CSV table of C-alpha atoms in Angstrom, one decimal:
chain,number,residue,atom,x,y,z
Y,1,UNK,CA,5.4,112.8,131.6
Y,2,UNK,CA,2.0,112.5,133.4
Y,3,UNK,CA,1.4,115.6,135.7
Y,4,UNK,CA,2.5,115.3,139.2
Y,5,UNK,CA,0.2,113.9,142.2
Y,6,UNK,CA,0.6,114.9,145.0
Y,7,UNK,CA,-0.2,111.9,147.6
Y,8,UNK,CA,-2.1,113.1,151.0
Y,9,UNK,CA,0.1,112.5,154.3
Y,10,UNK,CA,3.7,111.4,152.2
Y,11,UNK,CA,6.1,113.8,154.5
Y,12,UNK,CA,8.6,113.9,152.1
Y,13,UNK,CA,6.5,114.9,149.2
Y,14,UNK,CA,6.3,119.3,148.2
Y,15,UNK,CA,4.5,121.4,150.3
Y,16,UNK,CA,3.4,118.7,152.5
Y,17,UNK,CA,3.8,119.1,156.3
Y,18,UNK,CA,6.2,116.4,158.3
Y,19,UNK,CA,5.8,114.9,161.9
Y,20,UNK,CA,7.3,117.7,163.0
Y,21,UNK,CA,4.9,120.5,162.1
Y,22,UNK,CA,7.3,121.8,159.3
Y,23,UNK,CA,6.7,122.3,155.2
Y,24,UNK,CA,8.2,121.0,152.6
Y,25,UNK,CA,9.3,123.7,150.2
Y,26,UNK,CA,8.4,123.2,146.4
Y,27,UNK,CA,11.4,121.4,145.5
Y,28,UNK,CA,12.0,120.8,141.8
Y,29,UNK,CA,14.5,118.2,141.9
Y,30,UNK,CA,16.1,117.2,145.3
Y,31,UNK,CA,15.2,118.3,149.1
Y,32,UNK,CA,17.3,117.8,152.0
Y,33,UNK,CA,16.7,117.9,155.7
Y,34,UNK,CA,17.5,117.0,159.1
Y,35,UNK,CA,15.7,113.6,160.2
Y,36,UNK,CA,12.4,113.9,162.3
Y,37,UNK,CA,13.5,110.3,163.7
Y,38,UNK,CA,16.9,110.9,163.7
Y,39,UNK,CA,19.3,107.8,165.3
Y,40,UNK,CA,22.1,110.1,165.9
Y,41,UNK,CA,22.1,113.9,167.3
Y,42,UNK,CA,24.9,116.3,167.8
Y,43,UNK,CA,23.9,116.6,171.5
Y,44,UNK,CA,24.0,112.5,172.1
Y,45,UNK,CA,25.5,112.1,175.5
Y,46,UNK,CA,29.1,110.7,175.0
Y,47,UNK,CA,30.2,109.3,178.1
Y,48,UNK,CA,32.2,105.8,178.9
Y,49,UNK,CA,30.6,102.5,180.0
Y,50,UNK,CA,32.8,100.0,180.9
Y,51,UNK,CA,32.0,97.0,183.4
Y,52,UNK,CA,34.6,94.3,183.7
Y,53,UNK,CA,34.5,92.8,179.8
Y,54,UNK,CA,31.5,94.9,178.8
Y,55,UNK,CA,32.0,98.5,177.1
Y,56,UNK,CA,29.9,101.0,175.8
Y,57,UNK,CA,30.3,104.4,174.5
Y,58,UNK,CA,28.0,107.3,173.7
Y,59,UNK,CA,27.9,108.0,169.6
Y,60,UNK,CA,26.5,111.7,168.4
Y,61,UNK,CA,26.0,112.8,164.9
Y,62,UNK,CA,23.9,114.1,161.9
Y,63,UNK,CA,21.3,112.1,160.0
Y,64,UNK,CA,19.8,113.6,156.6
Y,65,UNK,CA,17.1,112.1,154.2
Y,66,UNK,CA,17.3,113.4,150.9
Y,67,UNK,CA,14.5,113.1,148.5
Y,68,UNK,CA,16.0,112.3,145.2
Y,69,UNK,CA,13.1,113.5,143.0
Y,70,UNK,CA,9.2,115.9,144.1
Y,71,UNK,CA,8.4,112.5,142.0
Y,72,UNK,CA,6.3,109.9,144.6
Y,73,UNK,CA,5.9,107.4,141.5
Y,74,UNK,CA,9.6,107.4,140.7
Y,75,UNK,CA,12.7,105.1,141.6
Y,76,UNK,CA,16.2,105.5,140.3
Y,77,UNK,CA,15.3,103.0,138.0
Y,78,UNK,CA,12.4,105.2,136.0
Y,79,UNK,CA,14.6,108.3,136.5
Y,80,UNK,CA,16.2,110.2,134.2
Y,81,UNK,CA,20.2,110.4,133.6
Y,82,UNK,CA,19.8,114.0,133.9
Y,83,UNK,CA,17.4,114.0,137.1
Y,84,UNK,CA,19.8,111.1,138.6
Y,85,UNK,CA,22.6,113.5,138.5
Y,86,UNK,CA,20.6,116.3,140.9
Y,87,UNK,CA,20.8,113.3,143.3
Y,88,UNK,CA,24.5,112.6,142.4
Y,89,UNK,CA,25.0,116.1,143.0
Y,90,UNK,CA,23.3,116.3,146.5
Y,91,UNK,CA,25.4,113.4,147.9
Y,92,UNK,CA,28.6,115.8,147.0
Y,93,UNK,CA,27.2,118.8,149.0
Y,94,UNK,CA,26.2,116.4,151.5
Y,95,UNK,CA,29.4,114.9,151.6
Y,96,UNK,CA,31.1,117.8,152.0
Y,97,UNK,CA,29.5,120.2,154.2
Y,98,UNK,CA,29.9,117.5,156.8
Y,99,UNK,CA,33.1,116.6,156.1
Y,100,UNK,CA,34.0,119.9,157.9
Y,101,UNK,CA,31.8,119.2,160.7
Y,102,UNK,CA,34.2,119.3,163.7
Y,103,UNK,CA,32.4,116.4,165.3
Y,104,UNK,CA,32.1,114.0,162.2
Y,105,UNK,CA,34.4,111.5,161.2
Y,106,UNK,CA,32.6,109.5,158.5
Y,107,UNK,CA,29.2,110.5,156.6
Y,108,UNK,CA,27.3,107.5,155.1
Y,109,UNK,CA,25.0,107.9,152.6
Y,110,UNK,CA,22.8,105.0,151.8
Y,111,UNK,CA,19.8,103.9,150.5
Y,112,UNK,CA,16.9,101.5,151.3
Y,113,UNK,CA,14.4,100.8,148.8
Y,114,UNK,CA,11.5,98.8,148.9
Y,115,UNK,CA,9.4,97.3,152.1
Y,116,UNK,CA,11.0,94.3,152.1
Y,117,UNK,CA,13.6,96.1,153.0
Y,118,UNK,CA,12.8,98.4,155.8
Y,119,UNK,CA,12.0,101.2,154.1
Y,120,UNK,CA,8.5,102.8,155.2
Y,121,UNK,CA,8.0,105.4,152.3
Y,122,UNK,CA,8.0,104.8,149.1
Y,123,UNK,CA,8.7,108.5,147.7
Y,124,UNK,CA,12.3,108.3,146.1
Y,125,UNK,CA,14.8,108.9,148.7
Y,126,UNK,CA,17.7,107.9,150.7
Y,127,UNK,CA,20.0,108.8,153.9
Y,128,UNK,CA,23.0,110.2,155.1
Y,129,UNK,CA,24.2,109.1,158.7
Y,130,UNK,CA,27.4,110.9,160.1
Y,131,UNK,CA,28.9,109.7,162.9
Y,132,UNK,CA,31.9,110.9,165.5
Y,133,UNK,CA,33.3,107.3,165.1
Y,134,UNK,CA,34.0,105.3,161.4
Y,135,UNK,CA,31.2,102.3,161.7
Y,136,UNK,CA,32.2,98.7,161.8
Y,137,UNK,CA,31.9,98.3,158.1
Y,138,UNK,CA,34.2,101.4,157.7
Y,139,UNK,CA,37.0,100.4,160.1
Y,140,UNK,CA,37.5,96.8,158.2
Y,141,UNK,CA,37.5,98.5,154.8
Y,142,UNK,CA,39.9,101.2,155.8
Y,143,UNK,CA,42.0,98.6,157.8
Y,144,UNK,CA,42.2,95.9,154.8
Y,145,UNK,CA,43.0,99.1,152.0
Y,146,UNK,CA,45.8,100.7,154.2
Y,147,UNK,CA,47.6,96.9,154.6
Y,148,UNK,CA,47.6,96.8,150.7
Y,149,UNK,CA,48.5,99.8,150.1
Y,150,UNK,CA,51.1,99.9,152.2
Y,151,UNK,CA,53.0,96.9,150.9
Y,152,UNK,CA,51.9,97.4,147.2
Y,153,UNK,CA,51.7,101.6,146.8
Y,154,UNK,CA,48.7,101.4,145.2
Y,155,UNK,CA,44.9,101.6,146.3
Y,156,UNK,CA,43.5,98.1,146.6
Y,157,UNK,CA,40.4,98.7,144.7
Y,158,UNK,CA,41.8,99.8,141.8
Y,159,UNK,CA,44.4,96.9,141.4
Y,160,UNK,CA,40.9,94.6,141.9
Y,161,UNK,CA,39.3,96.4,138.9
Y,162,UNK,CA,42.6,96.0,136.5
Y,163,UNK,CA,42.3,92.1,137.0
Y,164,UNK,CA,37.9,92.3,136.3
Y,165,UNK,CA,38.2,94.3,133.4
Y,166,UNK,CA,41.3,91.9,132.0
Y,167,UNK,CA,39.2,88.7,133.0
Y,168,UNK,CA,35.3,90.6,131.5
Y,169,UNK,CA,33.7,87.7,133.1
Y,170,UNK,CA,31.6,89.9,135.8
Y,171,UNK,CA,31.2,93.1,134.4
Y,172,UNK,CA,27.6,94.4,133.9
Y,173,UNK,CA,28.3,97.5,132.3
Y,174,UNK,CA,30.7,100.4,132.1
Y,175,UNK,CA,31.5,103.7,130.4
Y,176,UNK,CA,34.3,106.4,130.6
Y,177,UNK,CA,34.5,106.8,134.5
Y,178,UNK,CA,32.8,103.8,136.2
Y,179,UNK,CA,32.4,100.2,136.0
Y,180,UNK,CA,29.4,98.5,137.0
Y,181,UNK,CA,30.6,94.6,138.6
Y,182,UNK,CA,29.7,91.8,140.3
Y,183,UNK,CA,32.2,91.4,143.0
Y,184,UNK,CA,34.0,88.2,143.3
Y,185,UNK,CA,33.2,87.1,147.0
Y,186,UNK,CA,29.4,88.2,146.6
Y,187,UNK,CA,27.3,86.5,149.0
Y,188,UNK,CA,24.0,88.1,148.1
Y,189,UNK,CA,22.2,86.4,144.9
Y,190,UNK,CA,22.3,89.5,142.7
Y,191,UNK,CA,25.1,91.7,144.8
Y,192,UNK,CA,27.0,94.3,142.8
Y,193,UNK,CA,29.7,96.7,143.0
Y,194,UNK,CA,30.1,100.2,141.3
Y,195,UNK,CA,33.7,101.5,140.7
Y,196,UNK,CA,35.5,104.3,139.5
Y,197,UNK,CA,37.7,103.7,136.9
Y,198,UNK,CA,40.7,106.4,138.1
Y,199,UNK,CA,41.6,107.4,141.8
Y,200,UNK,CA,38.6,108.6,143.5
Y,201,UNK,CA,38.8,108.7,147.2
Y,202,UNK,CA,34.9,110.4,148.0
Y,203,UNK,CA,32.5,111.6,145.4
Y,204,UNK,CA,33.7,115.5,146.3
Y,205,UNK,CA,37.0,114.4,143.8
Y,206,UNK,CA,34.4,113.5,140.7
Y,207,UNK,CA,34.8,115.7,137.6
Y,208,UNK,CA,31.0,117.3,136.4
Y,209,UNK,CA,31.3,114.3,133.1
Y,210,UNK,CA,32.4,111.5,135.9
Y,211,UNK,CA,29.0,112.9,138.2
Y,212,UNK,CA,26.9,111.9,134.8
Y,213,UNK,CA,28.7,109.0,134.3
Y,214,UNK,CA,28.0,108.0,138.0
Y,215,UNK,CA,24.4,108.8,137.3
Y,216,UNK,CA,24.1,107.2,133.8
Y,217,UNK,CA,26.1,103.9,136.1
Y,218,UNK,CA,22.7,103.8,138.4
Y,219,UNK,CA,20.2,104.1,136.0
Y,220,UNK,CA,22.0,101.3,133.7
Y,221,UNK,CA,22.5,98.9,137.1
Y,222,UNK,CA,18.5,99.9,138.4
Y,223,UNK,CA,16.7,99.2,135.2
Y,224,UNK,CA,18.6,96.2,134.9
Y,225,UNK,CA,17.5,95.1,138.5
Y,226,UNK,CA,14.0,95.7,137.8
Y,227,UNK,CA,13.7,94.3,134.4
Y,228,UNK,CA,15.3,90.4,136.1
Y,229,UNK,CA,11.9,90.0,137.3
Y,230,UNK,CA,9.7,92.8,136.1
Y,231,UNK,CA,9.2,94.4,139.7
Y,232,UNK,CA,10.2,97.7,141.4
Y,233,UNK,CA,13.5,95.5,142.9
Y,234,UNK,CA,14.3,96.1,146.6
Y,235,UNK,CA,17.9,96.6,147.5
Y,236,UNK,CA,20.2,98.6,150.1
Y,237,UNK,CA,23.0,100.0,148.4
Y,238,UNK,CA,25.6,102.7,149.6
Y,239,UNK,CA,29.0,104.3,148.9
Y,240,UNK,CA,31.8,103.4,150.8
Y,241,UNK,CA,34.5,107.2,151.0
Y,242,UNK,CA,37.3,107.8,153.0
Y,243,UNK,CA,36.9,108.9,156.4
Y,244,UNK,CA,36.6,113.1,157.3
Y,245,UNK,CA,38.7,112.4,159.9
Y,246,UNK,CA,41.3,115.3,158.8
Y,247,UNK,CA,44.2,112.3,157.3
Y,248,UNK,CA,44.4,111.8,153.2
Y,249,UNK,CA,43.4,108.6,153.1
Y,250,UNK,CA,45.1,107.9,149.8
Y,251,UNK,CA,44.5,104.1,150.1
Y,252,UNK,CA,40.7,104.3,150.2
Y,253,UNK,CA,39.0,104.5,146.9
Y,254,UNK,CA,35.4,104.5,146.3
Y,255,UNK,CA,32.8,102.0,145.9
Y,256,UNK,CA,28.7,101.6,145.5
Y,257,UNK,CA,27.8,98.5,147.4
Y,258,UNK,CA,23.9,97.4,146.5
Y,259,UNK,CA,23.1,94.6,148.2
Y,260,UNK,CA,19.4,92.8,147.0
Y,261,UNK,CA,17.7,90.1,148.6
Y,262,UNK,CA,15.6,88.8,145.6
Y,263,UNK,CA,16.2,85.3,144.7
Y,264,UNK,CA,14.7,83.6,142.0
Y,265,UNK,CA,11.5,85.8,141.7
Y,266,UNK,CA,9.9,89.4,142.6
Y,267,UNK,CA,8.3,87.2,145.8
Y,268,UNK,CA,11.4,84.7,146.7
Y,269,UNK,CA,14.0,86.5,149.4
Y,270,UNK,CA,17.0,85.2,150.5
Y,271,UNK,CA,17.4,84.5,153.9
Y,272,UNK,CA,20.8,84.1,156.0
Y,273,UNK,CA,20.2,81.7,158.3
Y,274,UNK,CA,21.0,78.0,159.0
Y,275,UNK,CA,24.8,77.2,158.3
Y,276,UNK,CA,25.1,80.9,156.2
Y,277,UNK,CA,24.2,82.6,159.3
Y,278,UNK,CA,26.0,80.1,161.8
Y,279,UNK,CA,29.1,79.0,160.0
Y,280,UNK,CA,30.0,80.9,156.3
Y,281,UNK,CA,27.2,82.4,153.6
Y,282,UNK,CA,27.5,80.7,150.2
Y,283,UNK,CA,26.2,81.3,146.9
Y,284,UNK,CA,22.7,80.5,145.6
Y,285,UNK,CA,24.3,81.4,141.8
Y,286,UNK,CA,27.7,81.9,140.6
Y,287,UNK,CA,28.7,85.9,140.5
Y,288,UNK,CA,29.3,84.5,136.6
Y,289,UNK,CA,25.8,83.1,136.3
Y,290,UNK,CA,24.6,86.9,137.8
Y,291,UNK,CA,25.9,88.5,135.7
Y,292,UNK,CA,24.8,86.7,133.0
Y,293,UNK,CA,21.5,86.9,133.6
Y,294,UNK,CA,21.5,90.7,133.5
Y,295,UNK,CA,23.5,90.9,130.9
Y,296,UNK,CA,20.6,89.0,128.6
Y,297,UNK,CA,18.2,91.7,130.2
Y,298,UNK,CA,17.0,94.4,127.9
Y,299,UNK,CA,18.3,98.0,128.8
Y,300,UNK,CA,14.9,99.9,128.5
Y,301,UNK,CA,12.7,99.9,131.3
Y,302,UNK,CA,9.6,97.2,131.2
Y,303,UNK,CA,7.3,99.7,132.2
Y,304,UNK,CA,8.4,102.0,129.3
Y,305,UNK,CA,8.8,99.6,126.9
């Protein structure tokens, strides 16, 4: 491996000094702090709004970045299984150190990478927001699980992943502990879905060979993504756990949303708008034809050959 640059003014790179005056430690694989731009604080003022049909309400919380690699040239997608799972390791203490937060009742850990979408360094990282209240996203998923579980006594994820894996017409990739899927009702032309293949609530529950398979999962999915049109491919993605909110939660179980905007080349973005963003989205390909077209994609990197 080349030796490491270090590039002038990145704040997230070692021994470099942020916005806020502070240095970066040395870090060998992954470096987590507090966010110098933070959209939530512990100290947000919480008060009620309310005005006839109009409501607001004060949200406080935590927001992390967490570097994945001292790496500014690297992505997921160039990283190593074994470096991947520092990452993978990081989201876990992440997770649960806030969990028991007294103030947090969902921690979202996410990640946007590439300009196109939003994201304003290109040093290999990603966030954690934690919030006092579950997010919209959140709510519906935990809303739509409990129903099924309820009526059916099993979580509603896993029953989707028994009827993929018996129909094997979406499925990208999998090994012992995850399966790596595009989901039936994707909307986005490349969308995709990463599952455990047991009863896994939030990352915390993962075994040490499920956190490498979760790792080897990524780096499988992210090569794939940049090899479709031999570019660094943009994406948000981010894992979906139960709340922290103190209940089990046995009807949640976990999934990795990405969620890419490419189209039909590295330059070609999909917009919602029109009838998609008025009315309904629909589908530019088939999740069948997606798949597809990864599948045919060599599983080496194109930059490595």
């Amino acid at each position: 491996m080349p030796k490491l640059t270090i590039p002038f003014g990145c704040f997230l790179c070692p021994g470099n000094t942020r916005i806020n005056g502070e240095t970066n430690p040395d870090y060998e694989h992954t470096f987590v702090f507090d966010n110098d731009f933070a959209a939530l604080t512990e100290d947000s003022p919480k008060q009620v709004f309310e005005d006839g049909l109009l409501k607001a309400e004060g949200e406080s919380g935590i927001c992390r970045v967490i570097c994945f690699s001292p790496r500014h040239d690297l992505t997921l997608a160039l990283m190593d299984v074994d470096d991947i799972v520092h990452v993978v390791d990081a989201w876990v203490a992440q997770y649960e150190e806030l969990g028991i937060h007294p103030d947090i009742s969902y921690a979202q850990i996410f990640e946007n990478r590439g300009a196109m979408m939003g994201c304003s360094n290109p040093h290999p990282h990603g966030q954690i927001w934690a919030s006092r209240h579950l997010p919209n996203e959140a709510i519906k998923e935990s809303t739509t699980q409990l129903a099924y579980h309820d009526e059916h006594g099993k979580p509603l994820l896993l029953a989707y992943l028994e009827q993929e894996l018996a129909l094997d017409e979406r499925i990208l990739f999998q090994n012992e502990g995850f399966v790596v899927l595009v989901p039936y009702w994707a909307v986005w032309p490349f969308e995709t879905m990463v599952l455990p293949k047991r009863h896994i609530r939030s990352m915390e529950e993962m075994t040490a060979d499920e956190r490498l398979q979760l790792a080897e999962a990524l780096s499988k999915l992210t090569i794939r993504y940049d090899n479709l049109f031999k570019t660094s491919f943009p994406y948000s993605m981010g894992f979906h756990q139960r709340p922290v909110d103190g209940e089990p939660h046995d009807e949640w179980q976990m999934p990795a949303h990405f969620y890419p905007p490419l189209l039909r080349s590295a330059t070609v973005k999909k917009f919602m708008v029109g009838f998609e963003l008025l009315g309904s989205p629909q589908r530019d390909l088939t999740p069948e034809q997606a798949t597809q077209k990864r599948l045919d994609l060599p599983e080496t990197h194109y930059l490595k050959g």
